[in-house]
Amino acid sequence: MSKKQIPEVDIVVDEKAGVIREVKQATRSKSGHERRVNTSIYIILVIMSIIWLAPFVFLVFQSFRSYKLESGGMVDYLLPKNGWSLDNYRFLFEGSNFFPWWGTTLLIAALCAAVLTLATVMIKRLGSENRHMKTLLTVLALVVGYGLFIALMVRLLGLAVSAEIAGKLVLSALLLLIAGYIVARFYLKQDSRLLRSIPGYEKEKTSDVVKKVIALFAEFAVIFAILACILKPMTASQYLNWYGNTLTVALFTAVIQTVIVLSVSYALSRLRFRGRKLIMNVVLVLGMFPGFLTMITLYFLLKQLGLTQSGAIPGMILIYCASSGMGYYISKGFFDTIPKSLDESARIDGATRFQVFLKIIMPLAKPIVIYTILMAFMAPWGDYVFASYIAFGSEPNFNVAVGLYRWVNVNDYQGYFTRFCAGGVLVALPITALFLALQKYYVEGVTGGAVKG
Amino acid sequence: MASVTLEHVKKIYDNNVVAVHDFNLEIKDKEFVVFVGPSGCGKSTTLRMIAGLEDISEGVLRIGDRVVNDVEPKDRDIAMVFQNYALYPHITVYENMAFSLRLRRMDNEEVHKRVVQAADILGITEYLGRKPKQLSGGQRQRVAIGRAIVRNPAVFLMDEPLSNLDAKLRNQMRAEIILLRKRVDTTFVYVTHDQTEAMTLGDRIVVMKDGYIQQVGTPQQVFDTPTNLFVAGFIGSPQMNFLKARLEKGANGYQVNVLGVQLPLNAEQNAALTERGVLSQDITLGVRPEHTSVLFEKTAGAIECEINVNEMMGSELHLHLSSQNGDRIIVRLPTVDLSAEQRSRLAYGNKMYITFPAKVMHLFDPKTEKNLIFG
Amino acid sequence: MTDLEYLKLSKPAKLIFRIHQFFKNLPGMAWNGLKGLGLAIARLFGGLGKSVADLVTTFKDGDWKTRLSYLIMGFGSAARGQWGRGLLFFLFQTVFNVYMFMPNAAFSGCYYLGKLSTLGTVETYKEGRRTVYGDNSFFILLYGVLTIFFILAFIYTWRLNVKQNRISEQILKSGHRLKSTRDDVKSLADEQFHKTLLALPTLGVLIFTALPILFMILVAFTNFDSTHQPPGKLFTWVGWDNFHTLLSTDTASYGNTFSQVLLWTLIWAFFATFLNYFLGMLVAIMINKKGIKLKKMWRTILVMTIAIPQFVSLLYVSKMFAADGLINGALMRWGWISSPLPFWTDPHWARVTIIVINVWIGIPYLMLIATGILMNIPADLYESARIDGANAFQMYQKITLPYMLFVTGPYLLTSFTGNINNFNVIFLLSGGKPLSLELSGNAGYTDLLITWLYKMTVNDTNYKLAAVMGILVFVVTAVINLIVYNMIPSVKNEEDFQ
C-alpha cells in the first residue's frame, strides 16, 4: 500500500481561474512553499523579459549613434560616446520634402476629414426616413470632400496634373467611394421612428455617439492619408521610397488577399459542390512543394507582363495575392464552427447564398476577418526573397526589407549599420503598435488554427 | 395555406446510405402532422427535404399543386423552426424577425406591423430590442417561432423545437404551440422523438423507423391499433408489455395461452382472425400497463408475477413485475384506490396476480412483427 | 490480441506493440494504396470510355443544333435561347483557336507544342555585330506546358458544351423551360455561388502555383543551368541525370553534401519544433500559474518577437553575435575571452546558435497557443485527479501533457514540415554559413535544403539542380506527412479526451 495521503477535498470552482491554479494548495503548507515557487517564477520571467527585449533596446540605442561624428559601423559598445544624435534618422529623410509635405498633407487630411465627418453627422441627424435621399446626400458630401482635398493638394503642394496623376485620382476616388459606402451603411443607419417605438429599445448613449464620431473622423483621416500616399506629390529619399512601396504593397495585399482568403474558405466550408474535395487535396499537395521552387518561373511570367523591376510594385501585389487562396485553413476552421443551421435558416428566410455570406457569416466572422487582414498586411513588410528577385537591380522599387538588407549585407555594413538600425526602428514601430493593438485577434487566429490543425 | 404531397420520395446520401425509403404521404391543407421516431429514423431528413435543405433523390414533392423538387427553399413559401433556434446572434430580436421581410423588400411600416403583431402573440414584445444572447431558452424559442410566423408561410416546419428546453418549460411551450396553432391557421409539419409531444400536438402522427413509415394515423388510432410491434412499443408510456404466448384456434373460437393461463378472445377479434385465416401459432402478446389490473389473491385466469420494483409517481404507482419465465411486466396503479394494507403488500419479492380483458390484447406475429388483426 | 490483453500491457510494451503493428500493416497499406491507384486509373479509363460512348449517342440522338455544336461550340445553347452560355462557349473556342493556330506561326500554341520534344534546335548566333535569335528553350517549355493546360481545358469545355446540349434537349422534351441567361447570372449569387467565389482564386493558383511547379518538375529533367541559359543558349532533355548528380556519392556529385544537408535539416526541424513546443508550454504554465501577477504584461513582452518584422530583429541579432558584434565585444572588453567566440564561423557553434536564437523567436508563438489550450482543459479533470491523490508533477504528466499533445498533434506535424522549409531564420541569421570545401554546390553547414535551393537558383543559376531539390523536399514532406497521418489513428486508444 502506498502511504500517499489522500488530500482533503476543498475544490474551489472558479470559472476564470487558469488551470494549474489550485494544483498545490491542498496538501502542502500553502504560504511558504507557494511563495518560493512564485518568486522563482518571477525571477525566470524577469530574466526572460530582459533577454526578449534587450536586442530591441540595443537596436534603438544604436540608431542614435551618429554615423558622421562617431561611427556608422558596428562597435563593441552600446551607448553613443559622442552624445545622442538624430543623424541616422535625418539621413533616412535626406533630400526629401517629407516633413513639409507630411505637415501640409496632415492638415489637409484633417480638414477634409472634419468637413466630411460633420457632413455625415448632419445627414445622420436629419432623421429622414428616406434612405435614398440620405445616400444621395452622402455621395454629394463625398464628392465635395474629395474635391476640396484635390484642390488643396494641387494648390498647397503643387501637384502636377499629368496622365499618371489623373489615373491615381480616379483610383483614389474609387477608394473613397467604397469607404463612403461603408460609412453610409454603418454610421448613417439611424434607427427608424418605428424601431424607436418598440419596447426595450435602448437609446444610444451620448458616449457612444462621441465614440462613433471620433471613429468616423479617424477613418476619414486615414483614408485621406492613404490617398496622399498614393498621389505621392513629394520628392522622396531612397528610404522613403522603399517605405512608400512597402506600404502600398501591404495595403493592397491586405485588401485583396483578405477577399480571396475569405471567399475560398467560405466556399470550402459552407458550400457543397462537386470537386470540393479535389480542390482541397490539390491544394494540400501543391502546398508541400517549397515556395521558392517557383521563383524563376514567376519571375519570367511577371517579366512577360512587364511587372518586374520598374513594375515591381504591382508585380509584388500580384504574387502575394495570386496564390493566397491556398492559405484558407485557419479561416475555414473558424467558419466550420459557425452552426450550419444559421445558413439554412437564412436561406429559408429568403436569402441567396451571397446574402447569407454578406449578412450572416461576415458579421459573425469579424475576429477572423481582422486576423486575416492583419496577417496579410504584415507579411509584405518582412518579405525579402521574392521582393529582391522581382525588383532585382531597380533600387527605387525595393521594399524596406530588400533595401535595409542591402545596407547591412551588401553595402559596406561598417558604414551603414546605424542607419539600418534607424530604418528598422521606423519600420518596427507602426507594425508593432498595430500588432499589439490587434493582439487579441491574432491569438484567436493562431490558437484556433493550431487546435484544428 | 397549402397541402404537401410526398410521392415515392427517397433519400440516398453520397455514401449510398438510404435515409428515407419510398415515403408516401398526403398532408392536407391546415393539418398538423407530426413525424415521430427514434433518432436516425429519417424523420428530420424528410422534413429537410420538404424545406429544400436536402436534395430529393427520387420521387415527387408537391406543395399545393406545384412540384417543388428543384425549387430553392426561399421560393417554397415555407418557414422553419430549428432545434437550436438558429437565431442570428449579431442582430436584435426585432431584426431577426424582420430579416425575411426585409429580404423581400417589404415596406417598413408593414414590416413593423407584422413584427409587433407576432411579438404580441408570443408575448416577447418587451425583448424586441435585445440581442438573442440576452434571452433565456424559452424566449429564444419564441423568437424563432415568431420569425417564422411573421411571413404567413403556406407550410410551417418545426424540427424538434422543444428538445433543447428543460422538462417544465417543454410542457408549457407544448401548450403554447397548441394555442399558436389555433391562431395561425396553416399547415404544420412537426418532427419530434418524444411520443408525448406527438400524441398531444398532432392531428395525425407518422411513426417512422429506419427510413420506413411504420404507421400513419390519428393519435387515437395509433394508440389503439398499432400495426406492428415497433409502433406498439414506441407509442405510450410506460412502454407496452410484451409476453411470449400461443394463439390456439379451437372449436368455439380463438384463445391465447399465456403463462399457463387461457384467455378467450372476444367476438370482434374472433371474426377478424377468422377472416384473415389465422392458424394456431406462437405470438407476442402486447398489453398496455394502464390496461392491466392487479389482484392480491390468486384467482383463476390471473397471471402470477413477482414484484421487482415499486415506483411511486404520486397519483399512480408503476409496478415492475417479472413473470415465472422471466418476462418483464409494468403495471400502472392509481394510488387513490389502494388501502394502507394493500400498499404494504406491494414490496419487493411479493407475489401478485394480473389480469386484463380480451379487448385490450394486441396480438403480434413474432417473426413479421405485424399485428395479427390490424397489421 | 484482444483489446483487453492490449490494455493489460505496460507502457513500453504498448509502444512496441504499436510500432510492430504499424510495420506489420505497412505492406497492407502500401498494397491498398497501389490498389486504390489502380482502381483510380481504371475508373479514369472507364470514365473516358463512357464519355466517348456518350458523345456518340448524343450525336446520334441529337437534332441539328446539337450536331452543329460539335463544330461550333455554344451553337446549341444559343439556338435554344441560352445566349449567355452560348456566347461564352463560342468565345472560349475562338480564343483557343486563335492561340493554337495564330497566323504568325512562330508563337502559336502549335509551335510550342511541336518543339516541346526537343526544346528547340536553332541556336542563337552572331552575324557580324547583329545577334540572330534562335529558339528559346525556356519559353518553349513554359508555353508548351501552358498549351497542354489549355488543350485539356478546351477538351473539358468542349465536352461540357456537348453535354449541355443533351441536357437541354431532355429538359425541353420533358416540357420544362430552360434557364435563361438572366437565371444563369442570378444563380451565380446563389446555387452557383461557389463558382463566383472560387473562379479567381483557382485561376491564380493554377497560373502562379500549379503551372510553375509543373514547369520546374520538368526542368529537373533538363540541363537548364548557367551554361545553358536562354536566349543565348539552348537547353534540352537529359532524363534522370540531375537526380543522379544530386544523389550519387561519386566525387564529382553532390550526394555527400545532400545527405549532410538533409540530416541537418531534419535535426533542425526536430529541435525547432519540439524544443519550442516544450519550452513554450512551460512558459505558458508559469505565466498562467495562480498568483502570478501582470500576466498580460509578460505575454506582451514575449510577443514582441512576433510583432517586429523578422528581417529587422533577426538581422540585428545576427550582427550582435558576429565576430565584431556587441556580444563578443563586451565579453572581450570584460576580459572573459581573448578571441571572439566563433558564433558564425564554427559549424557546431553556428548550428547551436541558430537553434537557440530560434527559441527566442518561437517560444512566444507556442506560449500563446498553449495558453489557449490550457484554459480549455476541463477543470474537473484536475479536481478528479486531486481526489485520486495526484501531485502537481503527476497531474502535468498525466493530464496536461497528453491533453496538449492530443489537441496539438496536427499542429506539431504542420509545424515540423513548416520548419523544414523555414527559410527566414537561416537566411537572415547565417545565410547558410560557414561554408566549407568539404561541401559541394556552395552549401554551408547551416544550410537547409530550402536555403540551398535558394542559393542554387539565385547565386549559381543552377536551375536543374534546384528543381531536383524542390522535388526532393516535396518527397521528404510528403513521406513525413503520410507516416504521421497513418500513426495518429493508432494513438487514439489512449489519448481520447473528446
Coordinates of N, CA and C in Angstrom, one line a residue, chain A residues 193-195 197-201 339 341-342 344-353 355 359-360 363-364, chain B residues 48 53 72-74 78 80 82 84 86-90 94 99-100 103-104 108-109 112 125 128 147 151:
Chain A
R193 N -38.1 55.6 -36.7 CA -39.1 56.0 -35.7 C -39.8 54.8 -35.2
L194 N -40.1 53.8 -36.1 CA -40.8 52.6 -35.8 C -40.0 51.8 -34.8
L195 N -38.7 51.7 -35.1 CA -37.9 50.9 -34.2 C -37.8 51.5 -32.8
S197 N -39.9 53.1 -31.4 CA -41.2 53.0 -30.7 C -41.4 51.6 -30.0
I198 N -40.5 50.7 -30.3 CA -40.7 49.3 -29.7 C -40.2 49.3 -28.3
P199 N -40.9 48.5 -27.4 CA -40.4 48.4 -26.0 C -39.0 47.8 -26.0
G200 N -38.3 48.1 -25.0 CA -37.0 47.6 -24.9 C -35.9 48.2 -25.8
Y201 N -36.4 49.2 -26.5 CA -35.4 49.9 -27.4 C -34.6 50.8 -26.5
P339 N -22.6 27.5 -36.6 CA -23.6 26.5 -36.8 C -24.2 26.6 -38.2
S341 N -27.1 25.7 -39.1 CA -28.5 26.0 -39.2 C -28.7 27.5 -39.4
L342 N -27.7 28.3 -39.1 CA -27.9 29.7 -39.4 C -28.0 30.0 -40.9
E344 N -29.0 27.8 -43.1 CA -30.2 27.1 -43.6 C -31.4 28.0 -43.2
S345 N -31.4 28.5 -42.0 CA -32.5 29.4 -41.6 C -32.6 30.6 -42.5
A346 N -31.4 31.2 -42.8 CA -31.4 32.4 -43.6 C -31.9 32.1 -45.0
R347 N -31.5 30.9 -45.5 CA -31.9 30.5 -46.9 C -33.4 30.3 -46.9
I348 N -34.0 29.7 -45.9 CA -35.4 29.6 -45.8 C -36.1 31.0 -45.7
D349 N -35.4 31.9 -45.0 CA -36.0 33.2 -44.9 C -35.9 34.0 -46.2
G350 N -35.2 33.4 -47.2 CA -35.3 34.1 -48.5 C -34.0 34.7 -48.9
A351 N -32.9 34.4 -48.2 CA -31.6 34.9 -48.6 C -30.9 34.0 -49.7
T352 N -30.2 34.6 -50.7 CA -29.4 33.9 -51.6 C -28.1 33.5 -50.8
R353 N -27.3 32.6 -51.4 CA -26.1 32.3 -50.7 C -25.2 33.5 -50.5
Q355 N -26.2 36.5 -50.1 CA -26.7 37.3 -49.0 C -26.4 36.7 -47.6
K359 N -24.6 38.9 -45.1 CA -25.3 39.4 -44.0 C -25.3 38.6 -42.7
I360 N -25.0 37.3 -42.8 CA -24.9 36.5 -41.7 C -23.5 36.1 -41.3
P363 N -20.6 39.2 -40.6 CA -20.6 39.9 -39.3 C -20.2 39.0 -38.1
L364 N -20.5 37.7 -38.3 CA -20.1 36.8 -37.2 C -18.6 36.4 -37.3
Chain B
R48 N -36.4 18.0 -43.9 CA -35.4 18.9 -44.6 C -35.6 18.8 -46.1
L53 N -33.7 21.8 -47.9 CA -32.3 21.8 -47.5 C -31.6 20.6 -47.9
E72 N -35.7 26.3 -54.9 CA -34.9 26.7 -53.8 C -35.8 26.9 -52.6
P73 N -35.2 26.7 -51.4 CA -36.0 26.9 -50.1 C -36.7 28.2 -50.1
K74 N -36.0 29.3 -50.5 CA -36.6 30.6 -50.3 C -37.9 30.8 -51.2
I78 N -42.2 28.5 -47.3 CA -42.3 27.7 -46.1 C -41.5 28.5 -45.0
M80 N -39.4 27.7 -41.1 CA -38.9 26.5 -40.4 C -38.4 27.0 -39.0
F82 N -35.9 25.7 -36.0 CA -34.8 24.8 -35.8 C -34.7 24.3 -34.4
N84 N -31.9 24.1 -32.6 CA -31.1 25.1 -31.8 C -31.5 26.5 -32.0
A86 N -31.3 28.7 -34.1 CA -30.7 29.4 -35.3 C -31.1 30.8 -35.4
L87 N -31.0 31.5 -34.3 CA -31.2 33.0 -34.3 C -29.9 33.6 -34.7
Y88 N -30.0 34.7 -35.5 CA -28.8 35.4 -35.9 C -28.3 36.2 -34.7
P89 N -27.1 35.8 -34.2 CA -26.7 36.4 -33.0 C -26.3 37.9 -33.0
H90 N -26.0 38.4 -34.2 CA -25.5 39.7 -34.3 C -26.5 40.8 -34.4
Y94 N -35.8 42.1 -32.9 CA -36.7 42.8 -33.9 C -36.2 42.5 -35.3
F99 N -36.0 40.0 -40.6 CA -35.0 39.6 -41.6 C -35.6 39.1 -42.9
S100 N -36.5 38.2 -42.8 CA -37.1 37.6 -44.1 C -37.9 38.6 -44.8
L103 N -35.7 41.1 -46.7 CA -35.1 40.4 -47.9 C -36.1 40.5 -49.0
R104 N -37.4 40.5 -48.7 CA -38.4 40.6 -49.7 C -38.8 42.0 -50.0
N108 N -41.4 49.4 -44.8 CA -41.0 49.5 -43.4 C -42.2 49.4 -42.5
E109 N -43.3 50.1 -42.8 CA -44.5 50.1 -42.0 C -45.1 48.7 -41.8
H112 N -42.9 46.5 -39.7 CA -43.1 46.9 -38.3 C -44.4 46.3 -37.7
T125 N -42.8 41.1 -26.7 CA -42.7 42.4 -27.1 C -41.6 43.2 -26.4
L128 N -37.9 42.9 -27.8 CA -37.6 43.2 -29.2 C -36.3 43.9 -29.4
R147 N -40.2 34.5 -35.8 CA -39.5 34.7 -37.0 C -40.2 33.9 -38.2
R151 N -44.1 35.7 -41.5 CA -44.1 35.6 -43.0 C -45.4 35.0 -43.5

